[in-house]
Structures are given as C-alpha cells and as structure tokens.
C-alpha cells in the first residue's frame, strides 16, 4: 500500500520538476526527490489529499526559516537574500538537512496543509475594484468610498490594497493605483485591449475578512508557515509578502473565523462600521470560492441577493477559476489556461441586479491581466 503511495508521490515530484524546470531550487530539488525514495517517503505521513510536493517544500522552507544556520539555508533567497544565492547543485545540502531533521519535517507534514496569501493578487483586485466602482457616484475624478469584505482572506493581506503601490504596465504607459512609493510593490502586465488607462482605486474606508483558518499577523509561527508556503525561487514573492506583513502588522484588518457563507454578514457589518453609511459594499474572493462545494456557492449567491436589500450599492467581485462564480457568464472559459483566473462582477444597485459580467482573465498571481470595462 505504502509502496504504491510512495510511487505516486515520486511521480508527482517528477511532474513538478518538469513543469517548473526553470526554478533553480525547487525544479532541481523536485527532480532529485523523484529519484530518491527515502527523501520522498517523508510525505507518507501527510493527511489524505495533502501528499503533494508543495507540502514537502513548505516544511523544509519553514525549517530553514527557523534555523538559518542549517546547510540547506544558503540556497534560499528568503534566508540569505537573492543576491547571495550560490551557483551549483543544491541537492546534496538540501538532502543532508532534510534527512537530518526527519522528525521535525514529518511533524509538519503530518499536521499542516499549505495555505497562501498572495499579495500580488492586488493587481487584479485593484483593477476589479476600480471597474466595480465605475458606475457609482463620483466626486470629480474620485469614486465614492467602499467597505471591502474578503471571503477566504487568509491573513487579510489583500485587504491592505490601498496601502500598496500597484502598477499595471502596458505597451502604451503605466497606470498607478494605490499608494505610490509604498514599500509593498505589486506589478502586473496589462494585456487589455484597449489598455486600462485612467483607472482610479476607490478609497477603502472599512475592511474585514472571513476565513476558516485566519492567520493572525502577530502570530509569528503561523505567519512563518504562510511565508514557508511561498516559493523562494520566484523573484519578489517572498520580499513582497514580508513588506506587506510589516506594513499591515501596524493596523491589522479584522478577519472573522468561520465559513464564508455563515460569517459573511458579520464581516459585512464590521467593514460597514468603519465606513460612511452609504459606502459601496464590495465583497471579494480570490482563489477561495473554489474550495467551497457548488451548492454552498449557490447559497452564497442567494445571500448576496438578500444583502442587496440592505445595501444600496453592492458588488460581488470574484477572482476564481472558470466555472466557480455562480451567475458569471463563462464565455471566457475557453481562453483561460490551466490555473487561469476569471474576474467576475455582479452588481446590485438600489436593490436591482445589473447583468453579471466576466471582466476578463488574469494570471493567478496577478502577473498579467486581460480585462474590459463593465
Ligand atoms: C488559496 S487561499 C487564498 C487566500 C487569499 N484570498 C489570497 O488570494 O491570497 C484560500 C483561503 O480560503 C480559505 N477558505 C477555504 N474555504 C473556506 C470557507 N468555506 N470559508 C472561509 N474561508 C475558506 C482558506 O482557509 C484559505 O485561507
């Protein structure tokens, strides 16, 4: 039984190594683990459905973040800094560290699952918020304020969107959203035709999130695990996470613990409490609705409809895999590659719903977007 499972695990490492061959650390290590039954076998302790290379990588990353003096640590940009990464083959030292710390690693692999809070998703969230607010009341050049609610918020880092410096770059110029000069820099390529010039981020007056397992920004262990789940090979990813954590730690958003359907009303109340009573309420989810059973997603849609009776200006913005967001036209589906993200928008204005729109598609981490105006 274990030998079949181990073979499956090794196959997954081989596939990972092929798919991410360009990553100098994770690509090389995945290929090595695929041929090393002893190293791969650490994952046998994982809970059902969790025996994936990303869990193995996260456990080892967590270990070197805790013990930066271990031999493997010098291969991690998150530990030594990107400019100090050595050339050569990381596997001998990675293996030595992994095999020398089996007990700690298997403890993590047996009890944890991977979780993310990807700050660069601010690129599509910012564009989506600007497009969602486009039909609302504007002071000259400035959309009205919003109360922002994120379902599946993790540590709530996306709720700090207006504190980040976000740039959409197209062949014909750059659109800047958020706080210019912020230490948290989010960047995405604007492939939209025509480009999304002239977008303005609405002022975020109130903010709150919901998550089944919220990560408190002052919980060093939990935040380190969230960081360990990031891939240190991808330039900017860990650095952006650390900058956002430092910035948001000063004034962390409230993230209610609970299921998104059950706890949504409480998060909406909390975000509205910090806003003008007429603020546009925007409920957002990014790669979270996909974890919810389809019938619960339909219940969430019904709950939004109910909420529209109390909120004059309500939007539901979804950044999810194709087919996830109820009511959003899936015409874009054919153009969305594996892992692609559809940005969907549903709007209720004075209790009546406008036709739902698929605003377009995005890279899952906001590296590019291809949208149109609603
Ligand atoms: C892939 S993470 C995305 C986090 C964040 N939205 C982002 O884009 O960086 C998905 C998050 O959804 C949360 N989640 C999954 N199912 C949920 C549910 N039914 N209710 C609330 N949160 C849920 C998970 O705990 C996790 O933090």
XYZ file of C-alpha atoms and ligand atoms in Angstrom:
401
model
C 0.000 0.000 0.000
C 2.751 2.417 1.085
C 4.889 1.434 -1.896
C 2.076 2.382 -4.303
C 1.570 5.655 -2.471
C 5.313 6.332 -2.476
C 5.498 5.690 -6.221
C 2.648 8.173 -6.695
C 4.456 10.756 -4.574
C 7.656 10.304 -6.568
C 5.700 10.687 -9.815
C 4.286 13.976 -8.514
C 7.803 15.237 -7.808
C 8.853 14.227 -11.336
C 5.880 16.136 -12.803
C 6.605 19.150 -10.607
C 10.271 19.070 -11.686
C 9.225 19.040 -15.316
C 6.567 21.731 -15.007
C 8.802 24.072 -13.001
C 12.119 23.149 -14.621
C 13.023 26.836 -14.796
C 13.068 27.226 -10.986
C 16.712 26.766 -9.948
C 15.953 25.472 -6.437
C 12.505 23.839 -6.488
C 12.924 22.498 -10.046
C 16.256 20.824 -9.243
C 15.122 19.502 -5.850
C 11.859 18.106 -7.244
C 13.763 16.157 -9.908
C 16.161 14.812 -7.264
C 13.357 13.758 -4.855
C 11.603 11.999 -7.741
C 14.598 9.624 -7.848
C 15.139 9.387 -4.089
C 12.583 7.148 -2.375
C 13.923 7.888 1.115
C 13.540 11.661 0.724
C 10.132 11.309 -0.934
C 8.922 8.942 1.806
C 8.790 11.806 4.328
C 5.486 12.743 2.689
C 3.892 9.389 3.550
C 2.751 10.897 6.863
C 0.677 13.584 5.115
C -3.087 13.599 5.608
C -5.255 12.281 2.741
C -5.084 14.643 -0.223
C -2.100 16.550 1.195
C 0.799 14.370 -0.018
C 1.939 16.915 -2.597
C 5.437 18.267 -3.330
C 4.355 21.763 -2.201
C 3.848 20.431 1.362
C 7.318 18.831 1.354
C 8.809 22.111 0.123
C 6.875 24.215 2.652
C 8.012 22.033 5.577
C 11.670 22.335 4.579
C 11.309 26.076 3.916
C 9.787 26.509 7.388
C 12.715 24.584 8.891
C 15.374 26.787 7.259
C 13.471 29.958 8.169
C 13.620 28.780 11.796
C 17.250 27.614 11.557
C 19.099 29.823 9.083
C 22.392 28.187 10.098
C 21.455 24.813 8.524
C 23.437 23.837 5.401
C 20.323 23.944 3.189
C 19.521 27.529 4.176
C 22.112 29.104 1.893
C 20.016 28.024 -1.137
C 17.010 30.062 -0.022
C 16.636 33.645 -1.231
C 14.250 34.169 1.709
C 17.120 33.448 4.132
C 20.294 34.788 2.501
C 18.858 37.355 0.073
C 18.527 36.847 -3.659
C 21.869 38.479 -4.447
C 23.758 35.984 -2.218
C 22.447 32.763 -3.766
C 25.302 30.388 -4.645
C 25.734 28.711 -8.042
C 25.711 24.914 -8.365
C 23.637 21.930 -7.309
C 21.561 22.480 -4.145
C 20.556 18.834 -3.691
C 23.453 17.479 -1.543
C 22.932 20.101 1.186
C 19.153 20.066 0.869
C 19.173 16.284 1.305
C 21.587 16.394 4.235
C 19.336 18.884 6.035
C 16.106 17.069 5.192
C 17.357 13.655 6.275
C 18.985 15.083 9.394
C 15.686 16.647 10.511
C 13.174 13.943 9.608
C 11.276 14.172 12.876
C 10.667 17.926 12.627
C 9.754 17.685 8.952
C 7.366 14.765 9.313
C 5.727 16.511 12.271
C 4.929 19.453 9.992
C 3.896 17.278 7.043
C 1.559 15.211 9.238
C -0.235 18.179 10.757
C -0.140 21.082 8.308
C -1.623 21.901 4.947
C -0.416 24.572 2.578
C -2.101 27.969 2.697
C -1.383 31.146 0.764
C -1.920 34.874 0.862
C -0.555 36.167 -2.430
C -0.050 39.914 -2.218
C 0.471 40.441 -5.957
C -3.182 39.499 -6.468
C -3.662 43.157 -5.518
C -3.065 43.822 -9.227
C -6.356 42.283 -10.314
C -8.178 43.262 -7.139
C -7.274 46.937 -7.719
C -8.402 46.830 -11.349
C -11.582 44.969 -10.353
C -12.442 47.482 -7.608
C -11.909 50.400 -9.983
C -14.157 48.757 -12.605
C -16.795 47.803 -9.997
C -16.945 51.417 -8.795
C -17.078 52.903 -12.302
C -20.877 53.342 -12.319
C -21.158 54.692 -8.780
C -21.305 58.268 -7.503
C -18.021 60.110 -8.126
C -16.564 63.260 -6.752
C -14.602 64.777 -9.654
C -12.059 62.113 -10.589
C -12.572 60.070 -7.380
C -15.022 57.168 -6.970
C -17.105 57.020 -3.786
C -15.752 55.145 -0.731
C -16.029 51.401 -0.344
C -16.401 48.938 2.513
C -14.285 45.972 1.422
C -15.038 42.415 2.563
C -12.842 39.481 1.582
C -14.128 35.908 1.780
C -11.242 33.461 2.312
C -8.911 36.273 3.395
C -6.157 34.125 4.969
C -4.024 36.726 6.867
C -6.002 39.576 5.303
C -3.066 40.994 3.348
C -5.191 41.802 0.277
C -7.379 43.972 2.500
C -4.463 46.424 2.640
C -4.767 47.079 -1.085
C -4.972 50.885 -0.805
C -1.675 50.916 1.144
C 0.271 49.223 -1.654
C 1.929 50.678 -4.737
C 0.281 48.888 -7.669
C 1.283 49.350 -11.291
C -0.331 47.997 -14.436
C 2.145 48.245 -17.279
C 1.019 48.236 -20.891
C 2.866 48.995 -24.118
C 1.390 52.489 -24.031
C 2.051 53.541 -20.442
C 1.685 52.707 -16.779
C -1.410 53.027 -14.614
C -0.625 53.566 -10.949
C -3.171 52.590 -8.299
C -2.923 52.635 -4.515
C -0.247 54.438 -2.534
C 2.649 55.494 -4.732
C 6.034 54.887 -3.059
C 4.692 52.203 -0.662
C 7.287 49.544 0.279
C 4.788 46.936 -0.979
C 5.137 46.985 -4.746
C 2.712 44.957 -6.874
C 3.249 44.755 -10.605
C 1.242 43.305 -13.486
C 1.304 43.453 -17.251
C -1.847 44.975 -18.707
C -2.707 42.950 -21.813
C -6.178 44.505 -22.102
C -7.222 45.948 -25.452
C -7.625 48.870 -25.045
C -5.319 49.156 -22.009
C -6.911 50.079 -18.694
C -5.556 53.627 -18.535
C -7.218 56.099 -16.183
C -8.456 53.637 -13.554
C -8.765 55.023 -10.012
C -8.866 52.888 -6.886
C -11.873 53.831 -4.741
C -10.957 54.919 -1.203
C -11.256 51.939 1.170
C -12.981 53.217 4.327
C -13.809 49.948 6.067
C -12.348 46.479 5.655
C -12.903 42.996 7.095
C -12.393 39.396 6.087
C -13.611 35.878 6.787
C -11.528 32.718 6.792
C -11.939 29.169 8.055
C -8.362 29.427 9.377
C -7.411 33.090 9.669
C -3.737 33.806 10.211
C -3.093 36.491 12.810
C -0.282 38.764 11.742
C 1.097 38.816 15.300
C 1.286 35.003 15.406
C 4.922 34.516 14.381
C 4.622 30.726 13.865
C 1.528 30.965 11.677
C 2.936 33.853 9.619
C 6.202 31.968 9.112
C 4.265 28.938 7.825
C 2.363 31.184 5.401
C 5.713 32.532 4.209
C 7.143 28.996 4.005
C 4.346 28.088 1.590
C 5.669 30.684 -0.877
C 8.243 29.607 -3.424
C 11.522 31.407 -2.712
C 12.601 30.855 -6.331
C 10.025 33.307 -7.685
C 11.627 36.770 -7.611
C 9.784 39.286 -5.467
C 7.213 36.923 -3.995
C 8.679 36.419 -0.527
C 10.000 40.001 -0.392
C 6.513 41.395 -1.178
C 4.925 39.158 1.456
C 7.380 40.337 4.130
C 6.848 44.007 3.197
C 3.043 43.598 3.337
C 3.190 41.748 6.657
C 5.335 44.518 8.184
C 3.032 47.223 6.857
C -0.233 45.555 7.869
C 1.024 44.454 11.300
C 0.731 48.065 12.462
C -3.035 48.096 11.853
C -4.180 44.554 11.006
C -7.609 44.040 9.429
C -10.291 42.155 11.316
C -10.661 38.630 9.883
C -13.618 36.716 11.313
C -13.004 32.996 11.873
C -15.667 30.910 10.176
C -17.185 29.634 6.984
C -17.600 32.343 4.358
C -21.331 31.794 4.000
C -22.084 31.751 7.731
C -19.709 34.569 8.707
C -20.234 36.904 5.741
C -22.922 39.041 7.489
C -20.635 39.600 10.476
C -17.715 40.653 8.223
C -20.002 42.958 6.211
C -21.199 44.626 9.442
C -17.627 45.034 10.611
C -16.461 46.632 7.318
C -19.539 48.897 7.217
C -18.962 50.005 10.806
C -15.729 51.639 9.626
C -17.307 53.332 6.590
C -19.752 56.018 5.569
C -23.300 54.555 5.871
C -23.758 54.883 2.081
C -20.394 53.343 1.201
C -20.359 50.935 -1.720
C -20.007 47.433 -0.227
C -17.696 45.208 -2.267
C -17.497 41.535 -1.344
C -14.463 39.880 -2.892
C -12.966 36.417 -3.104
C -9.772 35.243 -4.737
C -8.994 31.543 -5.090
C -11.267 30.755 -2.131
C -14.717 30.062 -3.617
C -13.065 27.206 -5.491
C -12.709 25.379 -2.128
C -16.442 25.626 -1.443
C -18.957 22.989 -2.619
C -21.025 24.141 -5.636
C -24.312 24.079 -3.673
C -22.780 26.344 -0.991
C -21.657 28.748 -3.744
C -25.279 28.963 -4.891
C -26.311 29.659 -1.281
C -23.736 32.436 -1.167
C -25.254 33.968 -4.301
C -28.667 33.890 -2.603
C -27.143 35.531 0.486
C -25.720 38.330 -1.693
C -29.127 38.870 -3.217
C -30.591 39.141 0.281
C -27.856 41.566 1.337
C -28.730 43.833 -1.595
C -31.988 44.686 0.208
C -29.974 46.428 2.944
C -27.152 47.873 0.866
C -27.929 50.394 -1.869
C -24.690 49.832 -3.744
C -23.382 46.265 -3.556
C -20.810 44.492 -5.749
C -19.545 40.928 -5.689
C -16.140 40.601 -7.273
C -14.714 37.123 -7.829
C -11.238 36.102 -8.967
C -11.664 32.371 -9.276
C -11.075 29.520 -11.706
C -13.532 29.353 -14.610
C -16.939 27.968 -13.667
C -16.692 28.800 -9.949
C -18.634 32.017 -9.507
C -22.402 31.468 -9.746
C -24.091 33.600 -12.354
C -20.923 34.849 -14.021
C -21.022 34.197 -17.741
C -18.322 31.662 -18.518
C -17.758 32.786 -22.103
C -14.135 33.424 -21.142
C -13.638 29.813 -20.085
C -12.156 28.654 -23.374
C -9.453 31.313 -23.158
C -8.445 30.523 -19.591
C -5.486 28.156 -19.418
C -4.918 25.755 -16.518
C -4.708 27.776 -13.322
C -6.109 30.851 -15.055
C -8.383 33.218 -13.177
C -11.688 34.714 -14.294
C -12.541 38.107 -12.815
C -16.320 38.174 -12.405
C -18.515 41.058 -11.308
C -22.105 41.077 -10.059
C -23.677 44.400 -9.108
C -26.820 45.284 -7.236
C -27.824 48.922 -7.400
C -30.783 50.111 -5.301
C -31.905 46.517 -4.820
C -31.855 45.523 -8.507
C -29.204 43.398 -10.091
C -27.459 44.500 -13.277
C -26.416 41.794 -15.732
C -23.406 39.877 -14.358
C -20.157 40.283 -16.300
C -16.937 38.366 -16.765
C -14.456 41.250 -16.780
C -11.790 39.020 -18.313
C -8.925 36.819 -17.289
C -5.788 37.175 -15.176
C -2.673 35.305 -14.178
C -3.473 33.582 -10.832
C -0.857 35.719 -9.042
C -1.623 38.935 -10.925
C 1.430 38.823 -13.217
C -0.826 39.874 -16.103
C -4.438 40.742 -16.741
C -6.625 40.985 -19.803
C -9.840 42.822 -18.926
C -12.538 45.023 -20.391
C -14.697 47.674 -18.783
C -18.088 46.542 -17.414
C -5.744 29.807 -1.690
S -6.109 30.711 -0.219
C -6.347 32.333 -0.887
C -6.160 33.397 0.140
C -6.342 34.819 -0.366
N -7.705 35.007 -0.842
C -5.372 35.172 -1.472
O -5.826 35.306 -2.612
O -4.180 35.304 -1.220
C -7.765 30.201 0.150
C -8.239 30.651 1.521
O -9.636 30.366 1.610
C -9.905 29.867 2.903
N -11.159 29.086 2.826
C -11.379 27.920 2.180
N -12.678 27.529 2.320
C -13.287 28.486 3.069
C -14.605 28.660 3.576
N -15.564 27.769 3.326
N -14.865 29.766 4.302
C -13.901 30.665 4.576
N -12.621 30.547 4.132
C -12.316 29.477 3.399
C -8.677 29.063 3.252
O -8.560 28.884 4.660
C -7.557 29.930 2.665
O -7.076 30.862 3.587
